[in-house]
Coordinates of C-alpha atoms in Angstrom, one line a residue:
M38 CA -22.3 -6.0 4.8
S39 CA -21.5 -7.3 9.3
A40 CA -22.7 -4.6 11.7
S41 CA -19.3 -5.3 13.2
S42 CA -17.4 -3.6 9.1
H43 CA -19.1 -0.8 10.0
S44 CA -18.0 0.2 12.8
N45 CA -14.2 -0.5 12.4
P46 CA -13.2 2.9 11.6
L47 CA -9.9 0.7 9.3
A48 CA -12.1 -1.7 7.6
L49 CA -12.8 -1.5 3.7
D50 CA -15.5 -2.9 1.2
R51 CA -13.4 -5.7 -0.8
R52 CA -15.9 -5.5 -4.3
V53 CA -15.1 -2.0 -4.3
L54 CA -11.8 -1.5 -2.9
H55 CA -10.5 -3.9 -6.3
R56 CA -12.9 -1.7 -8.2
R57 CA -11.2 1.3 -7.5
V58 CA -7.4 -0.1 -7.8
E59 CA -8.7 -1.7 -11.4
A60 CA -9.7 1.4 -12.8
A61 CA -6.4 3.6 -11.4
V62 CA -4.6 1.8 -13.7
P63 CA -4.2 3.9 -16.8
Q64 CA -3.6 6.9 -15.1
F65 CA -1.2 4.8 -11.8
D66 CA 2.7 6.2 -13.0
A67 CA 1.6 9.7 -13.2
A68 CA 0.4 10.6 -10.3
A69 CA 3.0 7.7 -8.5
V70 CA 5.4 10.2 -6.9
L71 CA 4.9 9.1 -3.1
H72 CA 5.4 6.2 -4.3
R73 CA 8.7 5.8 -6.1
E74 CA 9.7 8.3 -3.6
V75 CA 9.2 5.6 -0.4
G76 CA 9.8 2.1 -2.4
A77 CA 13.5 4.3 -3.1
R78 CA 13.6 4.7 0.2
L79 CA 13.1 1.4 1.3
L80 CA 15.0 -0.3 -1.5
D81 CA 18.0 1.8 0.8
R82 CA 17.7 -0.2 4.2
L83 CA 18.4 -3.3 1.6
A84 CA 22.1 -1.8 2.9
Y85 CA 21.9 -2.3 5.6
M86 CA 21.0 -5.7 6.4
R87 CA 22.9 -8.4 5.6
L88 CA 20.7 -11.0 3.5
D89 CA 21.2 -12.6 0.9
P90 CA 17.5 -14.3 -0.4
A91 CA 17.0 -16.9 -2.4
T92 CA 13.5 -15.9 -3.2
I93 CA 12.2 -12.3 -2.8
L94 CA 8.2 -11.6 -3.2
D95 CA 7.2 -7.6 -4.3
L96 CA 4.0 -7.3 -2.3
G97 CA 2.6 -4.1 -3.3
C98 CA 4.4 -4.3 -7.0
G99 CA 2.5 -1.4 -9.0
S100 CA 3.9 -1.1 -11.3
G101 CA 7.0 -2.4 -11.3
F102 CA 9.4 0.4 -9.5
H103 CA 10.9 -1.7 -7.0
V104 CA 11.7 -4.1 -9.9
R105 CA 14.8 -3.1 -10.8
G106 CA 16.5 -2.3 -7.7
L107 CA 15.1 -5.5 -6.7
R108 CA 17.3 -7.6 -9.4
K109 CA 20.2 -5.3 -9.1
R110 CA 20.6 -5.4 -5.5
Y111 CA 20.1 -9.6 -5.5
P112 CA 21.1 -10.6 -9.1
R113 CA 20.5 -14.3 -8.5
A114 CA 17.2 -14.0 -6.5
R115 CA 13.8 -15.1 -8.1
L116 CA 11.6 -12.2 -7.8
V117 CA 7.7 -13.0 -8.0
L118 CA 5.6 -9.8 -7.8
A119 CA 1.5 -9.2 -6.5
D120 CA -0.8 -6.8 -5.9
L121 CA -4.9 -6.0 -6.0
A122 CA -4.9 -5.7 -9.3
P123 CA -4.1 -7.3 -12.5
G124 CA -2.9 -4.8 -14.3
L125 CA -0.7 -3.3 -12.7
V126 CA 0.9 -6.3 -11.9
A127 CA 1.0 -7.3 -16.0
R128 CA 3.0 -3.3 -16.2
A129 CA 4.9 -4.9 -14.2
R130 CA 6.4 -7.3 -14.9
R131 CA 6.6 -5.9 -18.5
S132 CA 9.4 -3.0 -16.0
A133 CA 10.9 -6.3 -16.0
G134 CA 12.2 -6.4 -19.9
R135 CA 12.1 -10.1 -21.3
W136 CA 14.9 -11.5 -19.8
R137 CA 14.8 -13.6 -16.8
R138 CA 11.3 -11.9 -16.2
P139 CA 9.0 -12.4 -13.5
P140 CA 5.3 -14.1 -12.4
G141 CA 3.2 -12.4 -10.6
V142 CA -0.5 -12.9 -8.9
A143 CA -2.9 -11.0 -9.1
C144 CA -4.3 -10.7 -4.8
H145 CA -5.7 -9.6 -2.2
V146 CA -3.1 -9.1 1.6
D147 CA -4.9 -10.7 3.8
Q148 CA -5.4 -14.1 1.9
L149 CA -1.9 -14.8 -0.6
P150 CA -2.2 -17.5 -2.3
F151 CA 1.4 -19.2 -1.6
G152 CA 2.5 -21.6 0.4
N153 CA 4.1 -22.3 3.5
D154 CA 8.1 -20.0 4.3
Q155 CA 7.6 -19.5 0.2
F156 CA 10.2 -16.3 0.8
D157 CA 13.9 -15.1 2.5
L158 CA 12.5 -11.7 1.4
I159 CA 9.3 -9.7 1.4
F160 CA 9.1 -6.0 0.6
S161 CA 5.8 -4.2 0.6
S162 CA 6.4 -0.5 -0.3
L163 CA 2.4 1.3 0.3
V164 CA -0.1 -1.4 -0.1
L165 CA -0.8 -3.2 3.8
H166 CA -3.3 0.0 3.9
R167 CA -5.2 -2.4 1.9
S168 CA -5.7 -4.9 5.2
S169 CA -8.7 -4.4 6.9
D170 CA -7.8 -7.7 9.4
L171 CA -3.9 -7.0 10.2
A172 CA -3.5 -9.0 12.6
A173 CA -5.0 -11.6 10.0
T174 CA -2.5 -9.8 7.3
A175 CA 0.4 -10.1 10.0
R176 CA -0.1 -14.1 9.5
E177 CA 0.2 -14.2 6.5
L178 CA 3.3 -12.5 6.6
Q179 CA 4.8 -14.8 9.0
R180 CA 4.0 -17.8 7.2
L181 CA 5.3 -16.7 4.0
L182 CA 8.5 -15.9 5.1
R183 CA 11.2 -18.4 5.7
P184 CA 13.3 -18.6 9.4
G185 CA 15.4 -16.1 9.0
G186 CA 13.4 -13.6 6.2
V187 CA 13.1 -10.1 6.3
L188 CA 10.1 -8.5 6.3
L189 CA 10.7 -5.3 5.4
F190 CA 7.5 -2.3 5.0
A191 CA 6.0 0.9 3.9
T192 CA 2.7 1.8 5.1
Y193 CA 0.4 4.4 5.6
G194 CA -0.3 6.1 9.3
P195 CA -2.8 7.8 10.9
D196 CA -2.2 11.2 10.4
T197 CA -2.6 10.2 6.7
L198 CA -4.9 12.6 4.6
H199 CA -5.5 14.7 8.0
E200 CA -6.4 17.5 5.8
L201 CA -9.1 16.1 3.6
R202 CA -10.5 14.3 6.4
T203 CA -11.4 17.4 8.8
A204 CA -12.7 19.5 5.9
W205 CA -15.0 16.9 5.1
A206 CA -15.9 16.3 9.2
Q207 CA -17.1 20.2 8.8
V208 CA -19.7 19.0 6.6
D209 CA -20.8 15.5 7.4
A210 CA -20.2 12.6 9.9
A211 CA -20.3 10.7 6.7
I212 CA -17.2 8.4 6.3
H213 CA -15.2 10.6 3.4
V214 CA -11.7 8.9 3.9
H215 CA -10.7 5.8 5.5
G216 CA -8.7 5.4 9.1
F217 CA -4.7 4.1 8.7
V218 CA -3.0 2.0 11.1
D219 CA -0.7 3.7 14.0
M220 CA 2.6 2.4 14.0
H221 CA 2.3 0.9 17.4
D222 CA -0.8 -0.9 16.5
I223 CA 1.3 -2.8 13.6
G224 CA 4.2 -3.6 15.5
D225 CA 1.6 -5.3 18.2
A226 CA -0.1 -7.1 15.5
L227 CA 4.2 -8.4 13.7
V228 CA 5.2 -9.5 17.7
N229 CA 1.6 -11.0 18.1
A230 CA 2.1 -12.8 14.2
R231 CA 5.4 -14.1 15.6
L232 CA 7.7 -12.0 13.9
A233 CA 10.9 -11.1 15.4
D234 CA 12.2 -8.2 16.0
P235 CA 9.9 -5.8 15.1
V236 CA 11.4 -2.0 14.0
M237 CA 9.3 1.0 13.3
D238 CA 9.6 4.7 12.8
M239 CA 8.4 6.9 10.7
E240 CA 8.4 10.3 8.3
H241 CA 5.5 12.8 6.7
F242 CA 5.5 14.0 3.6
T243 CA 3.6 16.9 2.5
L244 CA 2.4 17.4 -1.8
T245 CA 0.7 20.4 -2.3
Y246 CA -2.1 21.1 -4.6
P247 CA -4.0 24.3 -6.3
D248 CA -7.3 23.3 -5.0
V249 CA -8.6 20.3 -3.7
S250 CA -9.4 19.2 -7.3
G251 CA -6.6 17.3 -8.1
L252 CA -5.9 16.1 -4.6
V253 CA -9.5 13.7 -5.3
D254 CA -7.6 13.7 -9.2
D255 CA -4.7 11.9 -7.2
L256 CA -5.7 9.9 -5.0
T257 CA -8.6 8.2 -7.5
A258 CA -5.2 7.1 -10.0
L259 CA -3.6 5.4 -7.1
G260 CA -7.1 3.6 -6.4
L261 CA -7.4 5.6 -2.9
R262 CA -10.7 6.8 -3.2
N263 CA -13.1 6.8 -0.6
A264 CA -13.9 2.6 -0.1
A265 CA -14.8 2.2 3.7
P266 CA -18.3 -0.1 3.7
G267 CA -19.7 2.9 6.0
R268 CA -18.9 5.3 3.6
R269 CA -22.2 8.0 2.8
P270 CA -24.6 6.2 -0.3
G271 CA -25.1 7.8 -3.6
L272 CA -23.0 11.0 -5.1
T273 CA -21.0 13.8 -3.0
T274 CA -23.5 16.5 -4.4
P275 CA -22.0 19.9 -5.2
R276 CA -23.1 21.6 -2.2
Q277 CA -21.1 19.3 0.1
W278 CA -18.5 19.4 -2.6
L279 CA -19.1 23.0 -2.5
A280 CA -18.5 23.2 2.0
M281 CA -15.6 20.7 1.7
Q282 CA -14.0 22.9 -0.3
S283 CA -14.2 25.8 1.8
A284 CA -12.9 24.2 4.8
Y285 CA -10.1 23.2 3.1
E286 CA -9.1 26.8 2.4
A287 CA -8.2 26.9 6.2
F288 CA -5.0 25.2 5.7
R289 CA -4.0 26.9 2.7
D290 CA -0.1 28.2 2.8
A291 CA 1.9 31.0 2.8
D292 CA 2.2 29.8 -0.7
G293 CA -0.7 30.0 -1.8
R294 CA -1.6 26.0 -2.0
L295 CA -3.2 23.7 -0.3
P296 CA -1.0 20.9 1.3
A297 CA -1.4 17.7 1.6
T298 CA -0.2 15.1 5.0
W299 CA 1.8 11.6 3.5
E300 CA 2.2 10.2 6.7
I301 CA 4.5 6.9 7.1
A302 CA 5.2 4.2 8.6
Y303 CA 8.8 2.0 8.0
G304 CA 9.4 -1.3 9.6
H305 CA 11.3 -4.8 9.3
A306 CA 10.4 -7.7 11.5
W307 CA 12.0 -11.4 11.1
G308 CA 10.9 -14.7 9.9
T309 CA 10.9 -16.8 12.8
D310 CA 10.1 -21.1 13.3
A311 CA 6.7 -20.5 14.6
Q312 CA 4.3 -22.8 14.2
P313 CA 2.6 -21.9 10.5
Q314 CA -1.3 -20.1 9.8
L315 CA -3.1 -22.6 7.2
R316 CA -4.2 -20.6 3.6
Q317 CA -7.0 -19.7 2.7
S318 CA -8.5 -20.3 -0.6
S319 CA -11.6 -18.4 -0.6
G320 CA -11.2 -14.9 -2.0
V321 CA -8.3 -15.0 -3.3
V322 CA -8.4 -14.2 -7.2
E323 CA -5.5 -15.6 -8.7
I324 CA -3.8 -15.2 -12.4
P325 CA -2.4 -17.5 -15.0
L326 CA 1.1 -16.7 -15.2
D327 CA 1.0 -17.1 -18.3
T328 CA -1.8 -14.8 -19.3
L329 CA 0.5 -11.7 -18.3
S330 CA 1.8 -10.4 -22.0
V331 CA 9.7 13.7 -2.8
P332 CA 9.1 15.0 0.3
K333 CA 7.0 17.9 -1.3
R334 CA 5.8 18.4 -4.6
S335 CA 3.7 20.8 -6.3
R336 CA 0.8 20.2 -9.0

């Protein structure tokens, strides 16, 4: 790992990230309450867009939360599923039923194994945070999107998990929660990639837990545990864990629960006929298709 990646607060260790997401597959559905809610709100936004896509990429398909909604709105479109973990892609494909089961591929958001100008709609819910290089990801999305097509996405903003980040900062200076991109920087990346007329907005959700362990269990189940290359090596000691728990207590609310804030940035932009970028293939994990058989809640 290079020194420059350690200085980048958004950098992720791809091998660790892949391992985290793949290990999360069995527990993902049970913990993905926010994923369902945000995905539903993103689907609702399609009602305000004049769009009749022939091909759709569900980028960050998870276990298939959005498949039925996309199929219902665009029954004639060809749907393609993509996510980092083959296990999630396989689940998403099965969620569509046996009739017209969509193809799927496991890949990283920075390097997408599709040809130029392939999609009329790229629907991406809560996956862009996996990119260490948002500029590269934006170029990939522009490359895939046909002129006049739409990129519609939701991703985490920098206020996400600020309570956990603050509590760990009372313990040591190590990276325990990796950073998330501000929506203004996302907009700049889209413009620089020659995606047209980007529009951004955001909202905050709060999930509450009886203790910090409940939050950490959910982060593990969602594949969101720290994958920053600058994270402290080795296991957290009991003393460090207890110190972080004690610091987090400062956020306990009037109902006796611990909040976890999630800032969600929504956006869309339009495909243009700008010169597409060349696709890189190194590091992409491609899976042959025939091998893939509320704003507030309590825990």
